[in-house]
JSON list of C-alpha atoms in Angstrom, two decimals:
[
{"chain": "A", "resi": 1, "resn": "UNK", "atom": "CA", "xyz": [0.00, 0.00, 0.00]},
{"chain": "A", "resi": 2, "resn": "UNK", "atom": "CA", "xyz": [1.42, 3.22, -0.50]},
{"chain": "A", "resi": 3, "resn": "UNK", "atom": "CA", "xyz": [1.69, 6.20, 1.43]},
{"chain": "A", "resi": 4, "resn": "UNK", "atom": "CA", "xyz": [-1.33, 7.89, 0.44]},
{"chain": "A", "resi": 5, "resn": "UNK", "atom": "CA", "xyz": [-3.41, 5.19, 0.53]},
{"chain": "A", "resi": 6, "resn": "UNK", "atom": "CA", "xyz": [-2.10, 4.39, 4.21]},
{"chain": "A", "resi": 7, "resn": "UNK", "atom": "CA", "xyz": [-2.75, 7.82, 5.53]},
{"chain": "A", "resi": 8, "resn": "UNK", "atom": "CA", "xyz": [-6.45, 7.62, 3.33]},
{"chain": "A", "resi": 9, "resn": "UNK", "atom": "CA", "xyz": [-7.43, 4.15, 5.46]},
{"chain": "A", "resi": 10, "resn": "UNK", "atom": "CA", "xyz": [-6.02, 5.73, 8.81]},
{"chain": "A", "resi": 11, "resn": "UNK", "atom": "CA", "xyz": [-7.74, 3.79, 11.92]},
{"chain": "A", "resi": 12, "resn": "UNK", "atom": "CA", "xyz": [-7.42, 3.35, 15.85]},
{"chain": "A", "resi": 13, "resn": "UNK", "atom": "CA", "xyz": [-7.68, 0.35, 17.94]},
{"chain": "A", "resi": 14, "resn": "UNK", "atom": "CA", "xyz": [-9.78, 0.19, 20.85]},
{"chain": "A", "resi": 15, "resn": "UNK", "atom": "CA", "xyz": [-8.66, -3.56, 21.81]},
{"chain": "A", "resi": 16, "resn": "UNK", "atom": "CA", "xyz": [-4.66, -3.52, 21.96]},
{"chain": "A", "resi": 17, "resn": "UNK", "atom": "CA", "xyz": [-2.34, -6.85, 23.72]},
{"chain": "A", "resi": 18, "resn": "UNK", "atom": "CA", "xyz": [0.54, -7.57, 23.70]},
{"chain": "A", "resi": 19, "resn": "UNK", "atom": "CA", "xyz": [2.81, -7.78, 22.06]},
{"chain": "A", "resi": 20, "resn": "UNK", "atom": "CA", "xyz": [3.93, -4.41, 21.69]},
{"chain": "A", "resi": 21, "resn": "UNK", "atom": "CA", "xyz": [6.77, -2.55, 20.10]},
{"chain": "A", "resi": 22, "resn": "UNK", "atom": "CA", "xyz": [9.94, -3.44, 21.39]},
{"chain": "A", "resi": 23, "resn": "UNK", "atom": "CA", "xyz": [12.21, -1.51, 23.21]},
{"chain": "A", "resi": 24, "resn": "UNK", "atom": "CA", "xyz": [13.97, -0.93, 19.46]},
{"chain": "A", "resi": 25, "resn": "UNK", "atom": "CA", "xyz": [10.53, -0.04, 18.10]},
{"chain": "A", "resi": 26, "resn": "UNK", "atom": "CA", "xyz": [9.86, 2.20, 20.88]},
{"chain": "A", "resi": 27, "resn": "UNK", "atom": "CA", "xyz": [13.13, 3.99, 20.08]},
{"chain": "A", "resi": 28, "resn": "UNK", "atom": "CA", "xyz": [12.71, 4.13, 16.20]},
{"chain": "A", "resi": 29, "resn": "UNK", "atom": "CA", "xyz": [9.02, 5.65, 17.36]},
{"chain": "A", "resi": 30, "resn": "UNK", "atom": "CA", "xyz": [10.51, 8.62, 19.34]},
{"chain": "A", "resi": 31, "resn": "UNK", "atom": "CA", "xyz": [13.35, 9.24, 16.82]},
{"chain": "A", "resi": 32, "resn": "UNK", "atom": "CA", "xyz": [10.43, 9.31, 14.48]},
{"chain": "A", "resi": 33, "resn": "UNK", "atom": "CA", "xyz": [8.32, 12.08, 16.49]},
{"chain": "A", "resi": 34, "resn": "UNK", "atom": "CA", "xyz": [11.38, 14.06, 17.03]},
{"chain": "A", "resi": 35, "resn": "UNK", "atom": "CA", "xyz": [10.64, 15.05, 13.33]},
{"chain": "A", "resi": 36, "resn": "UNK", "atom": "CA", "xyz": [7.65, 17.09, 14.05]},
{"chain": "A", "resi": 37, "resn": "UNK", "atom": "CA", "xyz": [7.55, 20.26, 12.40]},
{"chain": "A", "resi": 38, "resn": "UNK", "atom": "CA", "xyz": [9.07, 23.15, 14.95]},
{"chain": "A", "resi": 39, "resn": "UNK", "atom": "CA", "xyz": [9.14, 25.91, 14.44]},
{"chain": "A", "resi": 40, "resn": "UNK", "atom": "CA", "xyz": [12.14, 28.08, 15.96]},
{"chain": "A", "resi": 41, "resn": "UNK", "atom": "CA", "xyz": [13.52, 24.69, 16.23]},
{"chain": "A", "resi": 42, "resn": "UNK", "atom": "CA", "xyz": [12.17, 24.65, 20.28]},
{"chain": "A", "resi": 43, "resn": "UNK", "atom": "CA", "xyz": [11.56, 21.23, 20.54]},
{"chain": "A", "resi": 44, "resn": "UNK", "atom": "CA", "xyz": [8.60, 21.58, 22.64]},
{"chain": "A", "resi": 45, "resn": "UNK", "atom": "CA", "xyz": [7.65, 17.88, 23.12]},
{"chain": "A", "resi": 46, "resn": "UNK", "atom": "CA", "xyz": [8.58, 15.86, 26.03]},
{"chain": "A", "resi": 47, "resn": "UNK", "atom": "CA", "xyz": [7.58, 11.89, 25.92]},
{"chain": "A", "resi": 48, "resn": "UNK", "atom": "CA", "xyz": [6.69, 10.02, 29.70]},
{"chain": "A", "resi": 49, "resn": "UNK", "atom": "CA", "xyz": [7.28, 5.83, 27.92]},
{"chain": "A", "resi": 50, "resn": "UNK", "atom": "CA", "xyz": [5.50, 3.52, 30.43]},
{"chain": "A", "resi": 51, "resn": "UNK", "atom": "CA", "xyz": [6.23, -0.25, 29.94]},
{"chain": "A", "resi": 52, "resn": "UNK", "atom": "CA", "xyz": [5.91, -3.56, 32.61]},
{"chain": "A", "resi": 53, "resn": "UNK", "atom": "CA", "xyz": [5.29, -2.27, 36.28]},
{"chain": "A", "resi": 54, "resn": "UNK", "atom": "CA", "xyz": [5.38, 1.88, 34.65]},
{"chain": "A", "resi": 55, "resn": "UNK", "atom": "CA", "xyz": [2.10, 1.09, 33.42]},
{"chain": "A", "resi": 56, "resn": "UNK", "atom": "CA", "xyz": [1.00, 0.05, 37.12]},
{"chain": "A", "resi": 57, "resn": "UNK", "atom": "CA", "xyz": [2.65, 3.27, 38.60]},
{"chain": "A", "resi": 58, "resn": "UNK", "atom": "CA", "xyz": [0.56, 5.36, 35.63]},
{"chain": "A", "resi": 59, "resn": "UNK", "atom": "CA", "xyz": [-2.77, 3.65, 36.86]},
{"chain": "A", "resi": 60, "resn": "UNK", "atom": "CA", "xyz": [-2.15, 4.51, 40.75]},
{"chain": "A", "resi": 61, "resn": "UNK", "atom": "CA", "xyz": [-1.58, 7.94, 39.84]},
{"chain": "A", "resi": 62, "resn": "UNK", "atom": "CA", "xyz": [-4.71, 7.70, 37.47]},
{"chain": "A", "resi": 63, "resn": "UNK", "atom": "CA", "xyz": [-6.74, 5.89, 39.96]},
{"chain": "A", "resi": 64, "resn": "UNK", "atom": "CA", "xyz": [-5.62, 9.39, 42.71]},
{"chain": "A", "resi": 65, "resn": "UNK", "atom": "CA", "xyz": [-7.04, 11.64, 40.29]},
{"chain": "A", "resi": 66, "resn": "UNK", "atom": "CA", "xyz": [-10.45, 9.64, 40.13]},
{"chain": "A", "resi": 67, "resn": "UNK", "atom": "CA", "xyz": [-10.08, 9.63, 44.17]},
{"chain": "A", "resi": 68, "resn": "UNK", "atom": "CA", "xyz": [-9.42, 12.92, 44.08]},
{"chain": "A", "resi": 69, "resn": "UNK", "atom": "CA", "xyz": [-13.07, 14.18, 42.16]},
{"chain": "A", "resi": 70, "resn": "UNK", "atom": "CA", "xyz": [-15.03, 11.41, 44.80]},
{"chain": "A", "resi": 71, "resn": "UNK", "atom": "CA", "xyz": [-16.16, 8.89, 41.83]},
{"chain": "A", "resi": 72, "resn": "UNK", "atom": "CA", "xyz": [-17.83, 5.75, 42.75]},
{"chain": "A", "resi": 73, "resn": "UNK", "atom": "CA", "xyz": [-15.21, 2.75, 44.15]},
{"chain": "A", "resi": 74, "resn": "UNK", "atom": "CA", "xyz": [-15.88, 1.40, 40.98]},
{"chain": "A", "resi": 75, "resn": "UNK", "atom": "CA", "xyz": [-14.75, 3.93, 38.56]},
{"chain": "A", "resi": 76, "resn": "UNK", "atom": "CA", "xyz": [-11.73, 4.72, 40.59]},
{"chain": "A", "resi": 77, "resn": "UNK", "atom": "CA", "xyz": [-10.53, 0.64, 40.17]},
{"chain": "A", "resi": 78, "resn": "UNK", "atom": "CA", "xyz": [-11.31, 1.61, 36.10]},
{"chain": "A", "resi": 79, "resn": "UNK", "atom": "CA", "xyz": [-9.01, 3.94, 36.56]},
{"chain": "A", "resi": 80, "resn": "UNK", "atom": "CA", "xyz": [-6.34, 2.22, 37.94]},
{"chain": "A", "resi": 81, "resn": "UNK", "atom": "CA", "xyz": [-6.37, -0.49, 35.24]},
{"chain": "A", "resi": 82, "resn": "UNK", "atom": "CA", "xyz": [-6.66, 1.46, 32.16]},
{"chain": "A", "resi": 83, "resn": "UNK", "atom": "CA", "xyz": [-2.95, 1.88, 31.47]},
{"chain": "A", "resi": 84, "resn": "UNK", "atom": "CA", "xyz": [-3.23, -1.72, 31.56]},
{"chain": "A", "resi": 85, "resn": "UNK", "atom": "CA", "xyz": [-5.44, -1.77, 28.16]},
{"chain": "A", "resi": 86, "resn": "UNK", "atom": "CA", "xyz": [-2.14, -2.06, 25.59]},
{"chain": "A", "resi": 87, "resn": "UNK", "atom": "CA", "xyz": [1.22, -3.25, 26.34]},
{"chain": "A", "resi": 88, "resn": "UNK", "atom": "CA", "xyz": [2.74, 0.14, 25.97]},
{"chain": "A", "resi": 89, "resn": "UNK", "atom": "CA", "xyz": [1.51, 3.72, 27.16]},
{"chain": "A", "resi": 90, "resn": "UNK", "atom": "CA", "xyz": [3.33, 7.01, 25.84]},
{"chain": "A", "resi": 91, "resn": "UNK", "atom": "CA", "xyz": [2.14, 10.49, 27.52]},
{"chain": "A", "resi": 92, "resn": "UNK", "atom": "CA", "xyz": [2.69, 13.13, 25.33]},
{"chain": "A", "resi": 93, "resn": "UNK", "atom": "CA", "xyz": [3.98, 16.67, 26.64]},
{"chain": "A", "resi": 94, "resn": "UNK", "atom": "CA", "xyz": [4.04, 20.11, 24.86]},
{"chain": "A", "resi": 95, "resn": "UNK", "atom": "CA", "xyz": [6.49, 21.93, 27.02]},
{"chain": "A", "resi": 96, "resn": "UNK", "atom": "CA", "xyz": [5.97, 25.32, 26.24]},
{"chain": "A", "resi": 97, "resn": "UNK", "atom": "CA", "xyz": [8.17, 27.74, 25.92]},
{"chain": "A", "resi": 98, "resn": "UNK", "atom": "CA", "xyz": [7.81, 31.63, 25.85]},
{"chain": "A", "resi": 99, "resn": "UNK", "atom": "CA", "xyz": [8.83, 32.66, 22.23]},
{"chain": "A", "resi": 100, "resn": "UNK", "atom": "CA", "xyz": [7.74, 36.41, 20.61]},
{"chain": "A", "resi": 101, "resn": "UNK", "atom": "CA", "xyz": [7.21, 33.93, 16.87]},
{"chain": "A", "resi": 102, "resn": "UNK", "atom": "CA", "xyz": [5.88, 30.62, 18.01]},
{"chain": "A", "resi": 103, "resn": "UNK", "atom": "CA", "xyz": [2.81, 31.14, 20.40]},
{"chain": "A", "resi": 104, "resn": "UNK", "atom": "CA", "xyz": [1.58, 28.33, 23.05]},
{"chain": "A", "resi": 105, "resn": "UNK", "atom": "CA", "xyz": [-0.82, 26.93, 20.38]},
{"chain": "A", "resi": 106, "resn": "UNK", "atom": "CA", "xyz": [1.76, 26.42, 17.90]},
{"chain": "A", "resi": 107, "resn": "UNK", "atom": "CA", "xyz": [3.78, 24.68, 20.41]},
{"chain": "A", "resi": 108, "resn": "UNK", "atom": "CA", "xyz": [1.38, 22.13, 21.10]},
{"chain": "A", "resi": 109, "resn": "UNK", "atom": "CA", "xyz": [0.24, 21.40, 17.60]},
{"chain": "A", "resi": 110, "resn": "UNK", "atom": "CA", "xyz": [4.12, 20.27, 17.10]},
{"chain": "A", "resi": 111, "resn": "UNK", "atom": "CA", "xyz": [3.42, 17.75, 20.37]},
{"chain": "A", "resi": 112, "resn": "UNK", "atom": "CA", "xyz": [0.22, 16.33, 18.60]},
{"chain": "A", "resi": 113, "resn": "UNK", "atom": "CA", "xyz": [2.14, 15.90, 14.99]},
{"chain": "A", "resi": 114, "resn": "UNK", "atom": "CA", "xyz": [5.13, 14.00, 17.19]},
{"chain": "A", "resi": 115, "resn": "UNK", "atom": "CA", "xyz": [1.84, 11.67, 18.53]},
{"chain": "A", "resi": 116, "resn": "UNK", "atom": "CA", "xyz": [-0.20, 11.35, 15.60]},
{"chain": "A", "resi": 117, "resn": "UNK", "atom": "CA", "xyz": [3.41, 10.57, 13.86]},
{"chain": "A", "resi": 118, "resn": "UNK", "atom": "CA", "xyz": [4.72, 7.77, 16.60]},
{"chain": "A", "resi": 119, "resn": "UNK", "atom": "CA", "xyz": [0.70, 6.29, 16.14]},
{"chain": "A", "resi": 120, "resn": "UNK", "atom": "CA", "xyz": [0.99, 6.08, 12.29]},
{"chain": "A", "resi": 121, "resn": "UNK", "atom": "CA", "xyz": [4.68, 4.90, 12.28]},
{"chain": "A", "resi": 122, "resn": "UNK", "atom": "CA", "xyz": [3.40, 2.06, 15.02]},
{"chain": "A", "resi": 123, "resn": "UNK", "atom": "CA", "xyz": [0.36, 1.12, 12.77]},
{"chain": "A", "resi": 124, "resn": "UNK", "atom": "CA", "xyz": [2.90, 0.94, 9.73]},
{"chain": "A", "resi": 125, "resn": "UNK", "atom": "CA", "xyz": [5.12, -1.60, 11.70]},
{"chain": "A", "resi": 126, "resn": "UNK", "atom": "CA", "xyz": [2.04, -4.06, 12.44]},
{"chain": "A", "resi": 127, "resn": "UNK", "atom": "CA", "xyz": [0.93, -2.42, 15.42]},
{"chain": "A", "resi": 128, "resn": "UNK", "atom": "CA", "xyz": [-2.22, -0.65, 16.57]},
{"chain": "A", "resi": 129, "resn": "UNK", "atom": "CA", "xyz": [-2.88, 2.42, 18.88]},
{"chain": "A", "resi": 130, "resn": "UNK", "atom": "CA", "xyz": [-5.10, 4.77, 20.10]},
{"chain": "A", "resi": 131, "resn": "UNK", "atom": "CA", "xyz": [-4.82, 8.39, 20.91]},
{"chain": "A", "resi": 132, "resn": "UNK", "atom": "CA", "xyz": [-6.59, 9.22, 24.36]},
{"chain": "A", "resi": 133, "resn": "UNK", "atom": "CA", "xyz": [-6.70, 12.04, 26.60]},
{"chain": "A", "resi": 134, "resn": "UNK", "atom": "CA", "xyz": [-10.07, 12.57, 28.95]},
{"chain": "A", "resi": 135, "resn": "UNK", "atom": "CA", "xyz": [-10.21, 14.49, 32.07]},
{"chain": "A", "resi": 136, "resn": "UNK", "atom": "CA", "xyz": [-6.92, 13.13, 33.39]},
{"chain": "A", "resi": 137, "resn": "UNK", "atom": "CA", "xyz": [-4.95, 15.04, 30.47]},
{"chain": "A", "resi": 138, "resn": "UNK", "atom": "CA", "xyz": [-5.98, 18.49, 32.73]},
{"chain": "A", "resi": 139, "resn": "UNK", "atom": "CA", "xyz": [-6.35, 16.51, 36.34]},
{"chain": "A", "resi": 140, "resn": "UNK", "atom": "CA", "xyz": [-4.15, 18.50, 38.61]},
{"chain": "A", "resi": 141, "resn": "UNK", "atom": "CA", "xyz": [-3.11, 15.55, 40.74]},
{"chain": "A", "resi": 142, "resn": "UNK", "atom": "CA", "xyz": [-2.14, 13.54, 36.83]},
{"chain": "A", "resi": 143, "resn": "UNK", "atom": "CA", "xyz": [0.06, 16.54, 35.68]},
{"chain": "A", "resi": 144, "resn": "UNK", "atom": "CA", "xyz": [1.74, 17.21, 39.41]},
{"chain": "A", "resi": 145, "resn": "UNK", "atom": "CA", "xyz": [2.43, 13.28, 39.34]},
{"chain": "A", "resi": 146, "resn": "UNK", "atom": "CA", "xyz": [4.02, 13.71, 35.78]},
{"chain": "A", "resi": 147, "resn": "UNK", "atom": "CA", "xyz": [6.13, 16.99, 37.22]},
{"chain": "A", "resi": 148, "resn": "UNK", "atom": "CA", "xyz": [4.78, 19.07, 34.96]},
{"chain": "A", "resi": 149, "resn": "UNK", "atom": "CA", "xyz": [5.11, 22.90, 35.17]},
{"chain": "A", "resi": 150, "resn": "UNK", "atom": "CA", "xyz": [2.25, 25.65, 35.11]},
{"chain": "A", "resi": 151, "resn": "UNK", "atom": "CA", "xyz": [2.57, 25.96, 31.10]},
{"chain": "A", "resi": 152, "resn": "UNK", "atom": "CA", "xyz": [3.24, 22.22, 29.92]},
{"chain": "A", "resi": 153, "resn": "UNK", "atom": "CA", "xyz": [0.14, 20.59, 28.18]},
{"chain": "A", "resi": 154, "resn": "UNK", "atom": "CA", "xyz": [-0.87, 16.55, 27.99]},
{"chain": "A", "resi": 155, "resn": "UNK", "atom": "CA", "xyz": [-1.55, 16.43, 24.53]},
{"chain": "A", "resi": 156, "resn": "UNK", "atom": "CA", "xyz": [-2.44, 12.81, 24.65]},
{"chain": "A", "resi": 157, "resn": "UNK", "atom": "CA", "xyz": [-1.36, 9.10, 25.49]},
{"chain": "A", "resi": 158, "resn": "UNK", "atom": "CA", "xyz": [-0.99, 6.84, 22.79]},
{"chain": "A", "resi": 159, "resn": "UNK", "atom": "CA", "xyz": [-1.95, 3.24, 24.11]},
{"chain": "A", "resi": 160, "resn": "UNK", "atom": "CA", "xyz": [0.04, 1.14, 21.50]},
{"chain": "A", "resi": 161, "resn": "UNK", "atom": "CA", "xyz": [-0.15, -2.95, 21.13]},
{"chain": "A", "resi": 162, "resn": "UNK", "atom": "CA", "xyz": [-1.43, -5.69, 18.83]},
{"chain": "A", "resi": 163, "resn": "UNK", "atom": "CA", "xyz": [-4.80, -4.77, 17.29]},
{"chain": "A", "resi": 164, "resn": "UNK", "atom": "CA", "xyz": [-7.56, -6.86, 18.48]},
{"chain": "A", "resi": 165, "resn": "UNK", "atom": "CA", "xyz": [-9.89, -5.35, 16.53]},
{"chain": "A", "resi": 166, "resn": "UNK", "atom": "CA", "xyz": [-11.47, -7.38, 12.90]},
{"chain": "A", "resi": 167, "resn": "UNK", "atom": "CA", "xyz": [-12.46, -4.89, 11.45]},
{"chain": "A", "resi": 168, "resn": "UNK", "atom": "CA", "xyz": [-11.43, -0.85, 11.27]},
{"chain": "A", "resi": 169, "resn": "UNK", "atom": "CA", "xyz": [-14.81, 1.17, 9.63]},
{"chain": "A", "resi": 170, "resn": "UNK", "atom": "CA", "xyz": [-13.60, 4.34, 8.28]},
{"chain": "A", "resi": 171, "resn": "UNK", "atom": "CA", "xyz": [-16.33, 7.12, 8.76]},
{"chain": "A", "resi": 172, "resn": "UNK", "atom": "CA", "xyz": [-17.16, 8.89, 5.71]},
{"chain": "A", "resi": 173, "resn": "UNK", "atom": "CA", "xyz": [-16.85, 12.42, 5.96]},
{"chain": "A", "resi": 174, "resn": "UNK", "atom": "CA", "xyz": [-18.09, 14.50, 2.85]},
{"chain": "A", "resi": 175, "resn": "UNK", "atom": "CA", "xyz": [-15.02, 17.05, 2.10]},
{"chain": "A", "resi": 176, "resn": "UNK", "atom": "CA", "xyz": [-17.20, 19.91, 0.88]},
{"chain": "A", "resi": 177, "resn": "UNK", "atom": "CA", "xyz": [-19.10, 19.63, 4.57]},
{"chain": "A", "resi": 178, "resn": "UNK", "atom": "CA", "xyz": [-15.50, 20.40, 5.97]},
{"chain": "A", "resi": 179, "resn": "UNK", "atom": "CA", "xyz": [-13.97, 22.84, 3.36]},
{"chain": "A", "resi": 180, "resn": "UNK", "atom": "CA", "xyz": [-13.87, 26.50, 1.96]},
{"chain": "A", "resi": 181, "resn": "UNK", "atom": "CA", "xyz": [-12.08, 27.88, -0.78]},
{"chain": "A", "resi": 182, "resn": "UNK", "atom": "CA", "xyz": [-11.01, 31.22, -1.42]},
{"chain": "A", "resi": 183, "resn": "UNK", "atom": "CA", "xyz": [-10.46, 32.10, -5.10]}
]
């Protein structure tokens, strides 16, 4: 399949095991997200790679946060196991830095090209993913366990694995419902 094509039948998986990329593939993955376009050359992405036990340590922290907003027992324990839904579990940073040319925005549209890249590059080695973020991207107690400053944005974690899914439907979305031309 070529490029085009690849990018054309893009999909995520919901239902991710193991295996998952190696610790080789997990490299080649970051090395390819370091390529995301950046302007002022800031390199305003920082990656948090949770593996094995990591992925235990993620869903305490996650499972504090749902403690923290006094959800039901049973949500909290959801919590706790969801890094557990795919082998590997990459948070995504935008640290932002004060520039006069490249405002906060731009900043953390180069973090979500280095995840969206790392997702396609995983799903182009045999892999599957899914980007996620929910209420724990902004939880207080989730970004003070990641030591994240005031200005640093979660711009998503990218659950990556072996797709368990059969099937990938593609929604069809009509591109004159989503475009405007000026001419």
């Amino acid at each position: 399949m070529d490029v085009v094509e690849f990018l054309l039948n893009r999909h995520s998986s919901s239902k991710l095991a193991a295996p998952g990329p190696s610790e080789q593939q997990i490299d080649k993955l970051l090395q390819i997200a370091l390529g995301a376009p950046d302007h002022g050359g800031l390199q305003p992405w920082h990656f948090i790679v949770m593996t094995g036990n990591g992925r235990n340590k993620f869903g305490d922290l996650l499972a504090d946060a749902a403690t923290a907003n006094d959800v039901a027992p049973a949500l909290i324990e959801n919590a706790r196991k969801a890094p557990l839904r795919a082998p590997v579990v990459i948070a995504v940073v935008a640290k932002y830095t004060e520039h006069d040319k490249v405002p906060w925005v731009e900043q953390v549209g180069s973090a979500a090209c280095a995840l969206f890249s790392m997702q396609q590059a995983a799903l182009a080695m045999g892999f599957g993913g899914i980007w996620r973020t929910g209420y724990f991207a902004t939880h207080d107690v989730v970004r003070q366990g990641l030591d994240l400053a005031d200005q640093d944005e979660i711009v998503g974690f990218l659950y990556l694995g072996t797709d368990q899914c059969e099937t990938h439907p593609h929604k069809t979305v009509e591109v004159a419902d989503k475009v405007s031309y000026w001419r």
